[in-house]
Tab-separated table of C-alpha atoms and ligand atoms in Angstrom:
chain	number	residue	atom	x	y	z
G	523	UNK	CA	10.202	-0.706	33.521
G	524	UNK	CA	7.061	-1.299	31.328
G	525	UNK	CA	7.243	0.137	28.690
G	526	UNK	CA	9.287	-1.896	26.555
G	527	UNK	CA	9.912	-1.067	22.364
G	528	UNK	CA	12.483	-3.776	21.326
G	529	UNK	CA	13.728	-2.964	17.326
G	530	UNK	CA	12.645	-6.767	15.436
G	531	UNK	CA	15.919	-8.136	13.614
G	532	UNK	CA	15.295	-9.414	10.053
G	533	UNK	CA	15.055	-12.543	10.850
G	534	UNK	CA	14.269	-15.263	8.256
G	535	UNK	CA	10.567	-16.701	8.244
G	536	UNK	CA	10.577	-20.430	8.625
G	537	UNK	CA	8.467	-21.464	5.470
G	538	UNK	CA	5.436	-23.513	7.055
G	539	UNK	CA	7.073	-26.745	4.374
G	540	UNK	CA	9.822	-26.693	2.595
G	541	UNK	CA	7.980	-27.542	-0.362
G	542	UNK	CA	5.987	-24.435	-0.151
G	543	UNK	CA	5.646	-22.109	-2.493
G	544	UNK	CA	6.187	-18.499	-2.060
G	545	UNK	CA	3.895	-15.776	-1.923
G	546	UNK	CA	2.964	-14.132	-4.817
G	547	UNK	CA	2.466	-10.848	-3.933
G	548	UNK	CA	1.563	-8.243	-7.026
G	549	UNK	CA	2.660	-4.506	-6.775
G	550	UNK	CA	2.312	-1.585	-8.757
G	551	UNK	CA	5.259	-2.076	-11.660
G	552	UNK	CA	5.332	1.901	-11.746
G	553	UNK	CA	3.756	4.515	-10.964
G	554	UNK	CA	2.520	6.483	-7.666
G	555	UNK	CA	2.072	2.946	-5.810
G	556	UNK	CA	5.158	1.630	-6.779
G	557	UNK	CA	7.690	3.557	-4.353
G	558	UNK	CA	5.931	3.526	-1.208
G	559	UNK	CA	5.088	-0.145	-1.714
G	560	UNK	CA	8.792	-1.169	-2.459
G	561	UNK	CA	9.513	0.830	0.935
G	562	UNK	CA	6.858	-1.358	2.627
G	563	UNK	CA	8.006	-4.147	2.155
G	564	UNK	CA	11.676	-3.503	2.543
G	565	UNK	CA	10.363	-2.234	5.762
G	566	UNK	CA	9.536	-5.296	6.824
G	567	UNK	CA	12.881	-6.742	6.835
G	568	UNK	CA	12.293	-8.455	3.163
G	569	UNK	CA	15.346	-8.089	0.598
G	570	UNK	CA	15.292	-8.228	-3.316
G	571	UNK	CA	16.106	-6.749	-5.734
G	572	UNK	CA	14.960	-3.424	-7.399
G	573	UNK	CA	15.282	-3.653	-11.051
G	574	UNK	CA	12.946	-2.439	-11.941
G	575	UNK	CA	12.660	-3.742	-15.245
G	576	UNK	CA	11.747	-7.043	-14.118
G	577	UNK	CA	8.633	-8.224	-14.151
G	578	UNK	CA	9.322	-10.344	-11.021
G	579	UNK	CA	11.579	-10.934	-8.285
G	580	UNK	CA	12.508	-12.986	-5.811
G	581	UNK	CA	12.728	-12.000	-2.053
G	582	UNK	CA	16.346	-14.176	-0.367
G	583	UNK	CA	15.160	-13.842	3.308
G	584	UNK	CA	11.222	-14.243	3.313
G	585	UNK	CA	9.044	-16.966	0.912
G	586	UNK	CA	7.483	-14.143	-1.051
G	587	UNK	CA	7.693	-13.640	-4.716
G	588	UNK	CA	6.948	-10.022	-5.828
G	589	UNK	CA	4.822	-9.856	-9.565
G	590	UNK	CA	5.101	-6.068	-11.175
G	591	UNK	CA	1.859	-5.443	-13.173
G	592	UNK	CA	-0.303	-2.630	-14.013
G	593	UNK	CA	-2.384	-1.060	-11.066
G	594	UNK	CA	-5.695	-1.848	-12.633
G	595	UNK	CA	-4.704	-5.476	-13.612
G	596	UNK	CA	-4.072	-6.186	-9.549
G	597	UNK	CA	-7.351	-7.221	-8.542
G	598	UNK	CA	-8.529	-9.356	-11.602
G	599	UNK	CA	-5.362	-11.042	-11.338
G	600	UNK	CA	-5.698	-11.534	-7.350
G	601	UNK	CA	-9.092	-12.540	-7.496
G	602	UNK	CA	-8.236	-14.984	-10.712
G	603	UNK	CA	-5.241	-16.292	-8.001
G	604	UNK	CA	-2.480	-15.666	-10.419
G	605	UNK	CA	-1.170	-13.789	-7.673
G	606	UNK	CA	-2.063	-14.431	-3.706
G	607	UNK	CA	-2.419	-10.683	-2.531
G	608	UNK	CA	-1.425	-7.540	-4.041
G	609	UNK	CA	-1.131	-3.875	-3.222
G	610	UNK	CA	-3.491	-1.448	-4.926
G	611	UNK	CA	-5.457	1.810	-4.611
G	612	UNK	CA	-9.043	1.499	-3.075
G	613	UNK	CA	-10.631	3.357	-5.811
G	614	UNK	CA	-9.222	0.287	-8.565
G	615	UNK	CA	-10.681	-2.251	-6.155
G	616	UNK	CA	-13.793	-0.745	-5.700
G	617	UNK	CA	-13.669	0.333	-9.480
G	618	UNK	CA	-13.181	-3.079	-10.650
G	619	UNK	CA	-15.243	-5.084	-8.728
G	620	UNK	CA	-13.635	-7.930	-8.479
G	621	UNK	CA	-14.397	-11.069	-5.180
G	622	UNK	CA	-11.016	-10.014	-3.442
G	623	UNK	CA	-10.983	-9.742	0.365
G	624	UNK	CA	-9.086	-6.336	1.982
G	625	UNK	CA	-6.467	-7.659	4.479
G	626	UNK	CA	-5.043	-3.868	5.412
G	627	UNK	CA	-5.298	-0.466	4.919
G	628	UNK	CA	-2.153	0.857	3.814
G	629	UNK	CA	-2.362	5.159	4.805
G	630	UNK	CA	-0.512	5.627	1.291
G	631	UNK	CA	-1.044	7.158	-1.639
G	632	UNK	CA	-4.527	8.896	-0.393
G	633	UNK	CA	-6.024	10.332	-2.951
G	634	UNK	CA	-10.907	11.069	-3.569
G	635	UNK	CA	-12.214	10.704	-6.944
G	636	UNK	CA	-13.831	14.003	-7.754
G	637	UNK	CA	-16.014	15.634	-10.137
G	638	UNK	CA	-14.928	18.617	-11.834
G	639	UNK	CA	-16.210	21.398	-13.904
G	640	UNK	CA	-14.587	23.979	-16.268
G	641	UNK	CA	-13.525	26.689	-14.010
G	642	UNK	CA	-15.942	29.290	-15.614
G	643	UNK	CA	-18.914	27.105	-15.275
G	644	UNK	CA	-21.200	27.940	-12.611
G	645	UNK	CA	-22.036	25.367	-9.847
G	646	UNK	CA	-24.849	25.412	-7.027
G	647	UNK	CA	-25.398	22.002	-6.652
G	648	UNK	CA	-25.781	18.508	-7.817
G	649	UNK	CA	-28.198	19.351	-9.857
G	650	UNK	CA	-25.812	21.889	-12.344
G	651	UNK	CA	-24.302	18.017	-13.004
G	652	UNK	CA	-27.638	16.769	-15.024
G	653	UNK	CA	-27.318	16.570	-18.618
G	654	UNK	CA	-23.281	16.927	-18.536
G	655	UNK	CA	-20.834	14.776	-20.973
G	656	UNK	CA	-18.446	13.230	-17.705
G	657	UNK	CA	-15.163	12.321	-19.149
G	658	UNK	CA	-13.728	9.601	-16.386
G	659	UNK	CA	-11.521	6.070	-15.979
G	660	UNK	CA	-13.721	5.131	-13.281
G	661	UNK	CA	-17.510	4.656	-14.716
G	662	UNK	CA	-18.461	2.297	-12.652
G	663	UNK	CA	-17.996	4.307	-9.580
G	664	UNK	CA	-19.433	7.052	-11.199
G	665	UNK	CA	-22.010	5.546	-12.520
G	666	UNK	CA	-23.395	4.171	-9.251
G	667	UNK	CA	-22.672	8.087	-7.988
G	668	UNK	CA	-25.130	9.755	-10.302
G	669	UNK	CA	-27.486	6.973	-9.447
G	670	UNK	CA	-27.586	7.183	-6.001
G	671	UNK	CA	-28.202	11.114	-7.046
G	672	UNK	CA	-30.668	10.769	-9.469
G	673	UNK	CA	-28.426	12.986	-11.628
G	674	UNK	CA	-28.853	12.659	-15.414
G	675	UNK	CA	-25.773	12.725	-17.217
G	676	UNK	CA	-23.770	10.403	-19.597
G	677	UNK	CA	-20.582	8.543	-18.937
G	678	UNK	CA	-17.405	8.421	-21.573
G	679	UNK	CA	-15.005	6.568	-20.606
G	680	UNK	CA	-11.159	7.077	-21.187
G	681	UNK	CA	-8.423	5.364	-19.934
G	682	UNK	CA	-6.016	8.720	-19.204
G	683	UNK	CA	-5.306	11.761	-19.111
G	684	UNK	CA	-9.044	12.925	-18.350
G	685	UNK	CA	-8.349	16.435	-17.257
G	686	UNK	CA	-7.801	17.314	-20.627
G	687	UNK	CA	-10.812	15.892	-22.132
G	688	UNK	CA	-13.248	19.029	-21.278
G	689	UNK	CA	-9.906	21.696	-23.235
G	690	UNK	CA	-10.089	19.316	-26.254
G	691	UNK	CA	-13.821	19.221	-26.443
G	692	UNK	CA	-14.492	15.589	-25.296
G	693	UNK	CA	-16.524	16.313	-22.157
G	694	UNK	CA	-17.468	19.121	-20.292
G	695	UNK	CA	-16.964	17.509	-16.548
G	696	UNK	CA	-14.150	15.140	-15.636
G	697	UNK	CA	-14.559	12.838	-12.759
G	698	UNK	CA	-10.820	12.098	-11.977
G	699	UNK	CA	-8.416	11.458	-9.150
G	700	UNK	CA	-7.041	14.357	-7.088
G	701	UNK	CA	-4.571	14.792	-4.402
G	702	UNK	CA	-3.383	18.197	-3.940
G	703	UNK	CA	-5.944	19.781	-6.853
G	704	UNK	CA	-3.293	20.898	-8.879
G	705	UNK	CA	-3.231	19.053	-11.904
G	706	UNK	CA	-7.154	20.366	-12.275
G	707	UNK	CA	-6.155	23.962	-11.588
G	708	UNK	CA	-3.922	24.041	-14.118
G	709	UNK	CA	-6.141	22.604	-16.654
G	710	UNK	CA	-8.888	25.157	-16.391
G	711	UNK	CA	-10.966	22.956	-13.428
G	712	UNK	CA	-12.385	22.956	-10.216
G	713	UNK	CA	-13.292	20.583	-8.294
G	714	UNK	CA	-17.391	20.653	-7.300
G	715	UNK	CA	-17.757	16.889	-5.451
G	716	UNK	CA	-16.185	14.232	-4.051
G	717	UNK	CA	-17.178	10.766	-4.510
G	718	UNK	CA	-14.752	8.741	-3.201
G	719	UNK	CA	-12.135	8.429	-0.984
G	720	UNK	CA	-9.137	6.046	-1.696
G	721	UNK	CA	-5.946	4.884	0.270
G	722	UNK	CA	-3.693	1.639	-1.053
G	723	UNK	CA	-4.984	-1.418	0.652
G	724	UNK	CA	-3.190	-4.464	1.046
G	725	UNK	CA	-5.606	-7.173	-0.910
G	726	UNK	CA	-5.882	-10.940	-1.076
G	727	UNK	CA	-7.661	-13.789	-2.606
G	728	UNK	CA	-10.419	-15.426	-0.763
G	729	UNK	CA	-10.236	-19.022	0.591
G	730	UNK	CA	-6.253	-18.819	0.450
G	731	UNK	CA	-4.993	-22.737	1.282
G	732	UNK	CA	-3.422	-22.946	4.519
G	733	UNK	CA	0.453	-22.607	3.324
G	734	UNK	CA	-0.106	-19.292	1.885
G	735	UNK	CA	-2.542	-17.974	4.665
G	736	UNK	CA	0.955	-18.811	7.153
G	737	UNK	CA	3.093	-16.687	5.164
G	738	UNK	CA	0.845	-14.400	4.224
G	739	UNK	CA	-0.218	-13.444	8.393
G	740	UNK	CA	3.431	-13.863	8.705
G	741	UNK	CA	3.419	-10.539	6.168
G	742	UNK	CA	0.324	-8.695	7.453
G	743	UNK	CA	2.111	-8.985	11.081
G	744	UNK	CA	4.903	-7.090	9.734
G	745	UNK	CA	3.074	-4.467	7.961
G	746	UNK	CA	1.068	-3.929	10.769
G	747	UNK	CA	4.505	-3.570	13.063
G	748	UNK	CA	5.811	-1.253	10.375
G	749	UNK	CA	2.461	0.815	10.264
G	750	UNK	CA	1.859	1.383	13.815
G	751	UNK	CA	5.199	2.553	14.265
G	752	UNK	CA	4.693	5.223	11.271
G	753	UNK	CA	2.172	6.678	13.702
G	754	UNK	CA	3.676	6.948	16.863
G	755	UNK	CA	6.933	8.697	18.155
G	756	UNK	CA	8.985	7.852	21.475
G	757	UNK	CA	8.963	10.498	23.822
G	758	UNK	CA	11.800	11.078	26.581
G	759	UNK	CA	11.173	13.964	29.293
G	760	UNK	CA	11.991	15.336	32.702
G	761	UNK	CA	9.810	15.733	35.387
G	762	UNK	CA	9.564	16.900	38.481
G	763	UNK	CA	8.385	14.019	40.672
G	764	UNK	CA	5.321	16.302	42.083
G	765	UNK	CA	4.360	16.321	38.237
G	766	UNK	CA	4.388	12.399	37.610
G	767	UNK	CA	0.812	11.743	38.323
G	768	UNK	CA	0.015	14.461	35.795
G	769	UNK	CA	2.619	13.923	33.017
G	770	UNK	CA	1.337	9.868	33.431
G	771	UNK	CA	-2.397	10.550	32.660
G	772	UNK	CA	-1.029	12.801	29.760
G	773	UNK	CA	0.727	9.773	28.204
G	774	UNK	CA	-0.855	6.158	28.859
G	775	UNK	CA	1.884	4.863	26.728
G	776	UNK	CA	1.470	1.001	24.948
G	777	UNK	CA	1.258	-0.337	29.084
G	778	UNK	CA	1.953	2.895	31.145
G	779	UNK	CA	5.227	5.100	30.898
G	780	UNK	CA	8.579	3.969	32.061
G	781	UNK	CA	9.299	5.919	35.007
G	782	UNK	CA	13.364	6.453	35.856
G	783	UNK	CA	14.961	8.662	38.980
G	784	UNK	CA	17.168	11.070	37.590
G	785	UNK	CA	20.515	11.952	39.335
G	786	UNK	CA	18.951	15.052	40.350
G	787	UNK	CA	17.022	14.659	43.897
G	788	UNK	CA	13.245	14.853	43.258
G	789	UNK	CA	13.626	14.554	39.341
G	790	UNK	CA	12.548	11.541	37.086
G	791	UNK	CA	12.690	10.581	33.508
G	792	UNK	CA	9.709	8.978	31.668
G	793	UNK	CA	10.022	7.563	28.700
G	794	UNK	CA	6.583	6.395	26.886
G	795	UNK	CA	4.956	6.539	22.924
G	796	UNK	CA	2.555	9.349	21.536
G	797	UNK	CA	0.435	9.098	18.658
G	798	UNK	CA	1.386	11.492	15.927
G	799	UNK	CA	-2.312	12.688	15.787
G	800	UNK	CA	-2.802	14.177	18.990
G	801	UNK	CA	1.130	14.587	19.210
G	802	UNK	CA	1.145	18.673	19.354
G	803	UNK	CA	-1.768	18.223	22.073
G	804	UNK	CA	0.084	15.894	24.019
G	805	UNK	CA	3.499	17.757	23.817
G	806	UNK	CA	1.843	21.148	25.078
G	807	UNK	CA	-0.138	19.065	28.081
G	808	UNK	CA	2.831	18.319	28.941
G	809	UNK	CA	4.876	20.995	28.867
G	810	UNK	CA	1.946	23.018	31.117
G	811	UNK	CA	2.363	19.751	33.543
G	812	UNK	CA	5.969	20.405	34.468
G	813	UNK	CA	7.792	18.552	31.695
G	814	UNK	CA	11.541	19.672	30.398
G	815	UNK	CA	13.666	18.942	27.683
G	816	UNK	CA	11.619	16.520	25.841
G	817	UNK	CA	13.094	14.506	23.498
G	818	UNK	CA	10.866	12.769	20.608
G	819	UNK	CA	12.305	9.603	18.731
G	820	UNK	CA	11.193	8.184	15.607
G	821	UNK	CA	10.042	4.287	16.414
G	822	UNK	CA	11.266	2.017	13.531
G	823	UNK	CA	8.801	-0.821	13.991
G	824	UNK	CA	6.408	-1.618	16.887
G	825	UNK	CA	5.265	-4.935	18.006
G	826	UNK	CA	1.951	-5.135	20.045
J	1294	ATP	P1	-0.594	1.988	-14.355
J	1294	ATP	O1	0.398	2.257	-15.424
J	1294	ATP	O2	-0.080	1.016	-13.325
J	1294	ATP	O3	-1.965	1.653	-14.867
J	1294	ATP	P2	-1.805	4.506	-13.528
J	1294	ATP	O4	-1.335	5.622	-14.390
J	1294	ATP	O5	-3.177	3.941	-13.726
J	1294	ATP	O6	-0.694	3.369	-13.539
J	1294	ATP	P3	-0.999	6.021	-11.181
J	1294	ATP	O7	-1.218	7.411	-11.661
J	1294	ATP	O8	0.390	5.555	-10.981
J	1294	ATP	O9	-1.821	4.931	-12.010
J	1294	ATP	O10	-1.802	5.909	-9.795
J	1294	ATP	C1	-1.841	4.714	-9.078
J	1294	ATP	C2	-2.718	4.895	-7.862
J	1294	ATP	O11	-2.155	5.888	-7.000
J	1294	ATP	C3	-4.119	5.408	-8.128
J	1294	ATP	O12	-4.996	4.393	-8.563
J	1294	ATP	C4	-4.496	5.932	-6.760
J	1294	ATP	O13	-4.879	4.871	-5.908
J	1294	ATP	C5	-3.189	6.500	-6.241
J	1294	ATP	N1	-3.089	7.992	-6.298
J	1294	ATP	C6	-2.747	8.784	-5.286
J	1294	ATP	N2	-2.761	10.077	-5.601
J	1294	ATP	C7	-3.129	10.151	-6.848
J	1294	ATP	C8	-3.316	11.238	-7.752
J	1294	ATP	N3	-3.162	12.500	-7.403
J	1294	ATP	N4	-3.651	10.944	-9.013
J	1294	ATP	C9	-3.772	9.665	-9.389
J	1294	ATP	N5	-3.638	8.608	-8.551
J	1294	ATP	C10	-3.317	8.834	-7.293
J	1295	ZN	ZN1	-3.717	2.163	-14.007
């Protein structure tokens, strides 16, 4: 057997000293970051409490002590070290510029940064964006956008709610965050350019002393478990031991596939991981290979 996928108990870290510190680890207090990065870490093993009315809490199995802020006061306050690391969107770290150093990418809360235009407004080009009135919350990266453009246009910054700015007279663009593009449909807009892609990224401050780099690799080792397992599956089939070879190649597995005799003469069982990307792929390889009743598993974390 080589293929082996053996589910982590919580177990409690061993703080590096006793006299150590915890983590201070800042999240989103709430908003669209908030959820998914209480789920992170809880995936991890890590228990505290969710009131979320706090403005801190302690974690009882793991030295980390979790700070609830506002998204875009996470990197000034990570880079100042009044917290060690913090989870945040990609667009407020590269918005707000800040000497913080990205430990992980998250694959949450994905989201671009897009212009948009009134939905009446004709648009060819870049150049229908010189000379407009861009109502955003992110000028910087805007700004450096129309730069790199040459575009023309000026900048006015508000803190939220942009997508109404251009129906109230304000602007007549909106560079704003989008996910599914409904928000700007239903405020008259459509979106002409993307300027920036954003996922939440798991962010620290640089030159960390060595007690909080322990725990904190301790963390990022359980993220990372957590993640990989988001994107795989375990797979369970039967095949017909002339298909092996075949259904093998098909799925390399972490090492190579676990390979069991079935009860049935000239039958086997193979039991291996997929990768939810090419996951339909795989599944229909397989099932032109030989392969019956296949059976696919969610993994809950995944230690490489
Ligand atoms: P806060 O009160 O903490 O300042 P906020 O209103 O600025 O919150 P949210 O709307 O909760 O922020 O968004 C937080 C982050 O979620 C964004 O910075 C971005 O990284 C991500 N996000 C994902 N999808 C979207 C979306 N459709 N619109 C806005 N943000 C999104
Ligand atoms: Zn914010």
């Amino acid at each position: 057997m080589q293929t082996t996928l053996h589910p982590t108990p919580a177990r409690v870290f061993m703080n590096p000293t006793p006299m150590t510190p915890p983590l201070r680890l800042a999240l989103q207090k709430s908003g669209r970051l908030s959820e998914a990065s209480v789920r992170l870490i809880e995936a991890c093993g890590i228990r505290f409490s969710r009131a979320n009315h706090r403005l801190r809490a302690l974690t009882d199995n793991f030295p980390l002590e979790l700070l609830y802020l506002r998204d875009d006061d996470i990197p000034g306050y990570v880079a100042d070290g009044v917290a060690d690391a913090g989870i945040v969107g990609e667009n407020v770290v590269a918005e707000k510029r800040k000497p913080v150093a990205t430990l992980e990418r998250l694959g949450f809360a994905r989201c671009r940064l897009s212009i948009a235009l009134p939905r009446s407004d004709a648009y060819e080009g870049l150049g229908d964006l010189h000379g407009r009135h861009i109502a955003t919350s992110y000028p910087n990266l805007l700004s450096d956008f129309l730069a790199e453009h040459d575009i023309e246009a000026s900048i006015h910054e508000i803190s939220g709610s942009v997508e109404i700015a251009p129906s109230i007279g304000l602007a007549d663009a909106v560079c704003d965050l989008v996910s599914s593009g409904s928000t700007l449909l239903s405020n008259g807009l459509k979106e002409v350019e993307t300027i920036f892609r954003s996922e939440a990224l798991l962010i620290a401050h640089p030159g960390l002393a060595p007690d909080r780099t322990a725990i904190l690799d301790a963390l990022r080792f359980r993220i990372r478990s957590v993640l990989q397992a988001q994107s795989f599956k375990y797979i369970l089939l039967n095949a017909p031991n002339d298909a092996l070879d075949r259904v093998t190649e098909i799925l390399p597995g972490m090492k190579s596939p676990t390979v069991m005799p079935l009860a049935e003469e000239g039958w086997s069982s193979v039991h291996s991981v997929v990768n939810e990307n090419d996951f339909w792929e795989v599944i229909e390889s397989l099932r032109a290979a030989g392969a019956q009743g296949i059976l696919v598993v969610p993994i809950e974390k995944m230690i490489l």
